[in-house]
XYZ file of N, CA, C and O in Angstrom:
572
model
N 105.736 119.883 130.804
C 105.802 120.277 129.419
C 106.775 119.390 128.633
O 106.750 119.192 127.418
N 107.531 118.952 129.418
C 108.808 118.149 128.714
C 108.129 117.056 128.015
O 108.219 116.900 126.797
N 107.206 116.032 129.069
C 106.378 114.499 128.840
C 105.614 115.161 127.592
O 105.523 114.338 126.681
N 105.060 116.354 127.289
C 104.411 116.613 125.850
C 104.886 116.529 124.925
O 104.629 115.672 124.079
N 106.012 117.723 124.810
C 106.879 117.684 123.979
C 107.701 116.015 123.393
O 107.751 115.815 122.179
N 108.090 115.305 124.048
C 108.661 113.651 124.306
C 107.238 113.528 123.745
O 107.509 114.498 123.036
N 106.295 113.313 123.489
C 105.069 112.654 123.045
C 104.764 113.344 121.354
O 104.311 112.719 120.395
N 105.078 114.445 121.387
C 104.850 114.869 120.053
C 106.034 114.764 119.270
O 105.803 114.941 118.074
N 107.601 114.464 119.634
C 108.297 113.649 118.833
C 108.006 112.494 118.552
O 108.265 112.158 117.396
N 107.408 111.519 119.416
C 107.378 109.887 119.179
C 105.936 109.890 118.049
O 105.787 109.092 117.124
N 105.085 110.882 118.384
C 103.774 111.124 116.925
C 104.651 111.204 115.850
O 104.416 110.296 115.053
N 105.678 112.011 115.462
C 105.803 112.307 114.703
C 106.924 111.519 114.122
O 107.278 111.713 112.959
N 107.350 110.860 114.692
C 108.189 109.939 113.966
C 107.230 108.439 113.422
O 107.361 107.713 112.437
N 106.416 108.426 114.395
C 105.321 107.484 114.649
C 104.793 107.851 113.006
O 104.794 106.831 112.317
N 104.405 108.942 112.356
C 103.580 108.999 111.186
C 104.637 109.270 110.085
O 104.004 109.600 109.082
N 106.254 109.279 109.770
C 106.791 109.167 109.048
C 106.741 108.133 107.661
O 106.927 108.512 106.505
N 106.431 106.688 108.113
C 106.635 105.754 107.056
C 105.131 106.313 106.217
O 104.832 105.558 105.291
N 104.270 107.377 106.389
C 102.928 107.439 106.202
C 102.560 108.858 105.425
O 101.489 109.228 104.944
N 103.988 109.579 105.489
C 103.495 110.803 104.880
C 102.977 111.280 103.263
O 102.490 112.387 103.036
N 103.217 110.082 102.080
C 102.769 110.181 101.127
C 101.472 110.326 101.118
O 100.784 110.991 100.342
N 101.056 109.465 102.306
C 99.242 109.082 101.961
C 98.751 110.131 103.113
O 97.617 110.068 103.588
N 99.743 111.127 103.525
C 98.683 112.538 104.367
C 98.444 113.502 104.087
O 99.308 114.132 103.478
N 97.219 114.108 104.360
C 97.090 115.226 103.794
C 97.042 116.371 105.114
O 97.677 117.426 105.137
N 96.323 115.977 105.955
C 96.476 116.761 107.457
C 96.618 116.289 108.249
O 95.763 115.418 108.410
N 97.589 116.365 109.280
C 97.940 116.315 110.305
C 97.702 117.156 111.691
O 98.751 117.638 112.120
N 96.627 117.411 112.419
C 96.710 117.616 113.496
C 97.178 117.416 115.185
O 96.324 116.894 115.902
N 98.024 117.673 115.596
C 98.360 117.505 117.028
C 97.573 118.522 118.168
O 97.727 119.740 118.259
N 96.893 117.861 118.810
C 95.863 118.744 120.071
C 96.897 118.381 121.110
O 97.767 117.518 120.999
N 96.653 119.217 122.187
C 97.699 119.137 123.218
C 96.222 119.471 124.273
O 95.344 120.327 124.160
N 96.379 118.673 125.019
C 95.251 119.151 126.040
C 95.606 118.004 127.303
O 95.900 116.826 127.100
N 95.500 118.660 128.622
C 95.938 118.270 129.970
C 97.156 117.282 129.818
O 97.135 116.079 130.079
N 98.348 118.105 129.289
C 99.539 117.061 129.070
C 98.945 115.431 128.042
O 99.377 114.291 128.214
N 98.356 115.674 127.484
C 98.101 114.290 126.375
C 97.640 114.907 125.035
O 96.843 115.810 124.781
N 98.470 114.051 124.209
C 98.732 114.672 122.598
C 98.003 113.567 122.022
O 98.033 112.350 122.201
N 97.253 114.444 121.182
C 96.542 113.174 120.435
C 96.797 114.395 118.887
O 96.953 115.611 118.780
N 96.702 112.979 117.708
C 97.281 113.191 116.853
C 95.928 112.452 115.584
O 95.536 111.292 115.455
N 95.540 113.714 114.847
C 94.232 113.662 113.801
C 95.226 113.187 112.251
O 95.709 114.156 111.665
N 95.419 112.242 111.832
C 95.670 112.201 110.437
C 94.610 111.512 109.624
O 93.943 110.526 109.941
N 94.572 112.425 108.186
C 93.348 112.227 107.669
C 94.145 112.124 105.800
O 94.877 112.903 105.189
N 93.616 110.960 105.484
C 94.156 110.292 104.292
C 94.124 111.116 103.274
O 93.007 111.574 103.034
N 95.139 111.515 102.475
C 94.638 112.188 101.072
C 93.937 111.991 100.132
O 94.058 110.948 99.489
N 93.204 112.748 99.870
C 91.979 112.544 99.069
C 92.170 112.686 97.404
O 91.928 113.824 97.001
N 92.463 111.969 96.638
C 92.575 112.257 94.657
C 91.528 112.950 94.639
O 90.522 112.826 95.339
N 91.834 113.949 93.553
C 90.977 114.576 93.225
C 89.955 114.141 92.462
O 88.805 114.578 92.450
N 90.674 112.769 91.465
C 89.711 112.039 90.596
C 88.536 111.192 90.623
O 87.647 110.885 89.828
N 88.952 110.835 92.224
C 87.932 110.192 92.479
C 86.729 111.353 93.310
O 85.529 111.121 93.165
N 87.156 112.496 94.105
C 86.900 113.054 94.506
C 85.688 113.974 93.515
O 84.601 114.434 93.865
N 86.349 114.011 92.234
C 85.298 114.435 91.468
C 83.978 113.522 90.932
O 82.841 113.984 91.040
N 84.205 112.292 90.391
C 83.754 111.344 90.324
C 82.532 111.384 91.006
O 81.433 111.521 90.467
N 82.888 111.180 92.979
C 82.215 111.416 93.835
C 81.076 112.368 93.896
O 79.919 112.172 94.267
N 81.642 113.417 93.460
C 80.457 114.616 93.746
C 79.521 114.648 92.272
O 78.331 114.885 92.062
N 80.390 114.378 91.597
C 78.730 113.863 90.160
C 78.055 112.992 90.580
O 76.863 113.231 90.388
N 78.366 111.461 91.402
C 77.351 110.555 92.126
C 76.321 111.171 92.953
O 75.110 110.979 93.061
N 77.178 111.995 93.524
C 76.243 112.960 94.902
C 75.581 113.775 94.084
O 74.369 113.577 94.167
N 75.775 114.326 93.584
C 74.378 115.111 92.457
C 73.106 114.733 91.997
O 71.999 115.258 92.116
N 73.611 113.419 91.289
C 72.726 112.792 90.627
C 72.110 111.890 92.029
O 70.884 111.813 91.956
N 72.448 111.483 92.764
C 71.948 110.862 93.958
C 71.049 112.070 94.600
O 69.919 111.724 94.256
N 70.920 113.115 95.231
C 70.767 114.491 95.541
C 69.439 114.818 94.953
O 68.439 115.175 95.576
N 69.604 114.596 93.272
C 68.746 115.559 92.602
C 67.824 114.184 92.520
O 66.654 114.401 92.204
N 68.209 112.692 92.777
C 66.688 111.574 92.705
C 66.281 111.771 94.099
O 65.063 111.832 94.269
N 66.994 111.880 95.091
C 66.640 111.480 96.418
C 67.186 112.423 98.083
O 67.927 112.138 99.024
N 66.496 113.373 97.782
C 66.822 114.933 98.211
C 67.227 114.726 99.863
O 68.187 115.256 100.422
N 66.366 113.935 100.399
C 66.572 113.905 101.697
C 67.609 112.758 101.866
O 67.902 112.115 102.874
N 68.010 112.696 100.787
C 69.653 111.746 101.231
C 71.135 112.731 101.600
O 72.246 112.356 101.976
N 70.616 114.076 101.321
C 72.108 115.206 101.041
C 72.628 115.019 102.657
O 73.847 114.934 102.802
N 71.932 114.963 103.654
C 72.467 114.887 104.987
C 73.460 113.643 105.276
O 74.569 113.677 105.810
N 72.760 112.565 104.783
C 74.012 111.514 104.698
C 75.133 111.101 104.193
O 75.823 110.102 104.395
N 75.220 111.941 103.555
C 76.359 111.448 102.521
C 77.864 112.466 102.905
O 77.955 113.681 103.083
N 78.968 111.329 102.935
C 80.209 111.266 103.573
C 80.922 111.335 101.916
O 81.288 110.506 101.083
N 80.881 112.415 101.990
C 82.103 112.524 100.043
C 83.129 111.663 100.437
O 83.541 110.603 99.967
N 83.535 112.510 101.641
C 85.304 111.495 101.914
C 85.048 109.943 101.133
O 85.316 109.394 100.064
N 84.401 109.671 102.331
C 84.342 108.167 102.067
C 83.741 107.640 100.756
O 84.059 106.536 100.315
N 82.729 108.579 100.047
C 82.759 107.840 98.716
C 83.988 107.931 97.749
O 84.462 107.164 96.910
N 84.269 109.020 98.149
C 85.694 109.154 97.304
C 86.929 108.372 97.265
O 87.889 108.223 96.510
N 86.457 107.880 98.531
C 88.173 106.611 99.130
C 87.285 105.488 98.335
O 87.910 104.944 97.425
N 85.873 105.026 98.529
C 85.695 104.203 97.618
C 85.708 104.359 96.039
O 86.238 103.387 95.501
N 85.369 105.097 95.374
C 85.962 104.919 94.102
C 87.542 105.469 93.835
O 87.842 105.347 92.647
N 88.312 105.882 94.430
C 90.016 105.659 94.358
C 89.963 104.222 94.537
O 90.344 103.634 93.525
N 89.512 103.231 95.778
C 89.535 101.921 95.474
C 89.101 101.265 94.403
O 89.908 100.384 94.105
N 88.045 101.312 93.585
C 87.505 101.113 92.288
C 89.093 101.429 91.127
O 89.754 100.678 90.409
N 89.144 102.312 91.323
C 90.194 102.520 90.267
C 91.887 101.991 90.498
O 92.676 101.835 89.566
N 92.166 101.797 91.765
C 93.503 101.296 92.198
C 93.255 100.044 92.334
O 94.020 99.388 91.626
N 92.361 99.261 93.062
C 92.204 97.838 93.723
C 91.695 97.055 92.444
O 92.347 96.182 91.873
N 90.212 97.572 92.015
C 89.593 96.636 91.001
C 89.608 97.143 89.306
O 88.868 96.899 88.353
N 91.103 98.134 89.523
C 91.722 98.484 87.752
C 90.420 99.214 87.091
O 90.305 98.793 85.940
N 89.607 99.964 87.343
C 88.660 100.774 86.806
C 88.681 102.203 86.563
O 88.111 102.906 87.397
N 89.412 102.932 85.252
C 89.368 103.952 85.358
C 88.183 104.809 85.558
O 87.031 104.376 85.528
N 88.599 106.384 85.822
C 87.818 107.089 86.028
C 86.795 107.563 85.476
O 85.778 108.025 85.993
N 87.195 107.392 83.950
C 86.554 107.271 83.068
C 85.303 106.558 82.679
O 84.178 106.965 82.391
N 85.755 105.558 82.746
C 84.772 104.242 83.303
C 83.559 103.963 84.293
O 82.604 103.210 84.100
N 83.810 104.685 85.300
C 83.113 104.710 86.316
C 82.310 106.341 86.451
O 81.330 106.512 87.176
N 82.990 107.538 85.542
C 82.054 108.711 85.244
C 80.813 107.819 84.423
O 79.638 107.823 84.792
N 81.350 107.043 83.211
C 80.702 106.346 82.094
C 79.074 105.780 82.822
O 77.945 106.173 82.529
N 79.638 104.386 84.184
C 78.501 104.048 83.994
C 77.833 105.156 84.857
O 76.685 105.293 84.434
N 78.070 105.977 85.860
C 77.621 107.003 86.606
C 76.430 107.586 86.106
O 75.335 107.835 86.609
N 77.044 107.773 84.730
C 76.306 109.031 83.889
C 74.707 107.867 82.726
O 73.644 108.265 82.251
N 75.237 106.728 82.724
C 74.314 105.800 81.929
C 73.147 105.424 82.711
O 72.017 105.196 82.278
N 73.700 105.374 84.351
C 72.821 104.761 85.119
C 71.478 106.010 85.734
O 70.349 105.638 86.056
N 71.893 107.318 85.776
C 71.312 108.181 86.036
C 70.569 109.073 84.681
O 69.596 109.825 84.735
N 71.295 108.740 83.640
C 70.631 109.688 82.591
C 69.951 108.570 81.569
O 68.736 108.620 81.380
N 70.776 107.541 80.902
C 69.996 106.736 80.099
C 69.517 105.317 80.568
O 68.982 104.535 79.783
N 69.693 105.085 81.620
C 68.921 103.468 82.275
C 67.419 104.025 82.279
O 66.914 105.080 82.663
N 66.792 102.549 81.528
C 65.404 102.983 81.989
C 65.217 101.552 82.688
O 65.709 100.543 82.183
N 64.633 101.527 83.629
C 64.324 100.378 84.392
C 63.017 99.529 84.035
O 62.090 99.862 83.296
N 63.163 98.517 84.653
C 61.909 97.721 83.990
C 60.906 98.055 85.005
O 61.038 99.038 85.734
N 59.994 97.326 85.062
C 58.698 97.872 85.790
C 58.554 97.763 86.939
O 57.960 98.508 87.720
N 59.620 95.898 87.289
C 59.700 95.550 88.784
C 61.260 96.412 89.653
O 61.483 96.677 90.834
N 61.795 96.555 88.803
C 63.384 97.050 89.077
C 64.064 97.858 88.857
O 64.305 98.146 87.685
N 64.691 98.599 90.005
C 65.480 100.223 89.279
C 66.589 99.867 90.052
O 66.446 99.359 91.164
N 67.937 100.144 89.441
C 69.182 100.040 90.085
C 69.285 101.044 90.571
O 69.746 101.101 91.711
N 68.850 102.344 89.808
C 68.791 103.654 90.729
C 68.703 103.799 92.397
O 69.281 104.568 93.165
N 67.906 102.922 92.585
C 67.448 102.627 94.352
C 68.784 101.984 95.167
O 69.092 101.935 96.358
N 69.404 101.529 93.949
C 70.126 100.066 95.133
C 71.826 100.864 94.729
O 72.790 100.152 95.013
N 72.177 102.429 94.027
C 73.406 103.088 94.143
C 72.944 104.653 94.832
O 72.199 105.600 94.579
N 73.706 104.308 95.628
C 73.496 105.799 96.392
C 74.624 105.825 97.648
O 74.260 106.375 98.687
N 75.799 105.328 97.598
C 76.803 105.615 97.690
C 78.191 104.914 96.800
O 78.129 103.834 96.212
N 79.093 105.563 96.847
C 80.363 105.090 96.501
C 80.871 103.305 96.951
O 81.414 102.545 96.149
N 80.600 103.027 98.089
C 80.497 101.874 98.226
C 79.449 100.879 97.446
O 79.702 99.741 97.053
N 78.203 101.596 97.319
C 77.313 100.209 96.571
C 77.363 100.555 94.960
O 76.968 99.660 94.212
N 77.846 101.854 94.340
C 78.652 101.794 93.519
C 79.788 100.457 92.533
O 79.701 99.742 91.534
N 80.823 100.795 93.678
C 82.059 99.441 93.840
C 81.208 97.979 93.505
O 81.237 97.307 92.474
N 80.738 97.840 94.286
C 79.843 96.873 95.276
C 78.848 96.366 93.635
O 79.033 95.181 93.356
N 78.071 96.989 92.820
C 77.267 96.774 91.917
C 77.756 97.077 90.620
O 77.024 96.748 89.687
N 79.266 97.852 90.252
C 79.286 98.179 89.429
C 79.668 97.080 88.146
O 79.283 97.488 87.051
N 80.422 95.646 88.133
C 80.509 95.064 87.207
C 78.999 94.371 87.031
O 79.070 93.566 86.101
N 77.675 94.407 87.599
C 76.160 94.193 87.080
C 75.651 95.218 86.306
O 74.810 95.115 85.412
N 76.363 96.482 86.809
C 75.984 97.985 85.959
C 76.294 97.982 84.652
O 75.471 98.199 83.763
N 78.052 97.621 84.390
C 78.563 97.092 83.028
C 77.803 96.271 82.359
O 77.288 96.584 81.286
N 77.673 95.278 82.855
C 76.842 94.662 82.161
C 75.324 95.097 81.765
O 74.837 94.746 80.690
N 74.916 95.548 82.306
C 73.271 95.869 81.920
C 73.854 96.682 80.976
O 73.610 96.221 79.861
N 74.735 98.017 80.905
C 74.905 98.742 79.856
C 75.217 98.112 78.649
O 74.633 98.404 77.605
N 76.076 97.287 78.716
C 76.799 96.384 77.327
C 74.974 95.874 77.167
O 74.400 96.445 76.240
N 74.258 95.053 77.851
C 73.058 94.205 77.410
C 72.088 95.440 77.066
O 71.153 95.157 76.317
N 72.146 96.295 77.351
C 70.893 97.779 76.500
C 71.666 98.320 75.116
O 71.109 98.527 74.038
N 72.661 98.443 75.325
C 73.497 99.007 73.932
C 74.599 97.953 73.701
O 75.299 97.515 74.614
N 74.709 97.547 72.300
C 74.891 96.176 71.637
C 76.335 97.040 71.450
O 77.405 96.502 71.736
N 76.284 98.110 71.060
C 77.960 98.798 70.855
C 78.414 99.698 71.936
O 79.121 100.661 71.639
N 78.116 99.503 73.010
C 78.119 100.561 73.602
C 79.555 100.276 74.127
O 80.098 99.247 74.528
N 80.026 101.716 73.963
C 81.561 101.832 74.373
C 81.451 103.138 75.105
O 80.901 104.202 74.821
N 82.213 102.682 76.235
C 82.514 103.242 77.765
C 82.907 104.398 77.893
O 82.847 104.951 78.991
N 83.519 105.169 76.519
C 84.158 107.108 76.353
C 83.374 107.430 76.079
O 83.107 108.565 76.476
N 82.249 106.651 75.094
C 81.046 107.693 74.557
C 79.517 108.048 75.304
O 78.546 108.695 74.913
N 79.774 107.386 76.417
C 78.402 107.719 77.124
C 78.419 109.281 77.994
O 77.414 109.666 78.591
């Protein structure tokens, strides 16, 4: 019991420089070996963000609801907004342009090619742009 205990101090000093960015921490103890679950905190902003994508993704493409990992779209648009300076705002904006007012041309729907948070990231300064090239004034609060 001692070698456990000695193992779940060295975890836990082990995840100190790290505790801003945790949200849970689990320690399992099983046949004398500690293993240790930390799982990144999640913003809520992007987190919300996320689940309007998953909606509108959901309500085009129904048999996608099994695949989809919120976490991880959500860590990708917190990256959108921390890494590549895109508020939330911004990215509700084209969310909401690309699902409610894009109309696609005959050969091409971007609709097909966003359906997670990553191809989101991944497509979104072509998204900006198509919006700016359909609406000549179009500004990014009012959509």
């Amino acid at each position: 019991m001692e070698k456990v205990l000695e193992q779940v101090a060295k975890a836990d000093i082990a995840l100190e420089p790290m505790i801003g960015q945790i949200l849970v921490v689990a320690t399992h103890i099983k046949n004398d070996t500690v293993k240790t679950v930390v799982k990144k905190q999640i913003d809520q902003d992007a987190l919300d963000v996320a689940m309007m994508l998953k909606d509108y993704v959901v309500e085009r493409y129904p048999y996608y609801a099994k695949k989809i990992n919120l976490e991880q779209w959500a860590d990708d648009i917190r990256l959108m907004n921390t890494a590549d300076g895109v508020s939330y705002e911004q990215i509700k904006a084209i969310v909401r342009y690309l699902f409610c007012l894009y109309s696609p041309d005959s050969r091409f729907d971007w609709r097909e090619q966003i359906r997670s948070g990553a191809s989101l990231r991944r497509q979104y300064i072509r998204l900006y742009e198509l919006a700016k090239k359909d609406y000549d004034n179009f500004d990014i609060k009012t959509v």
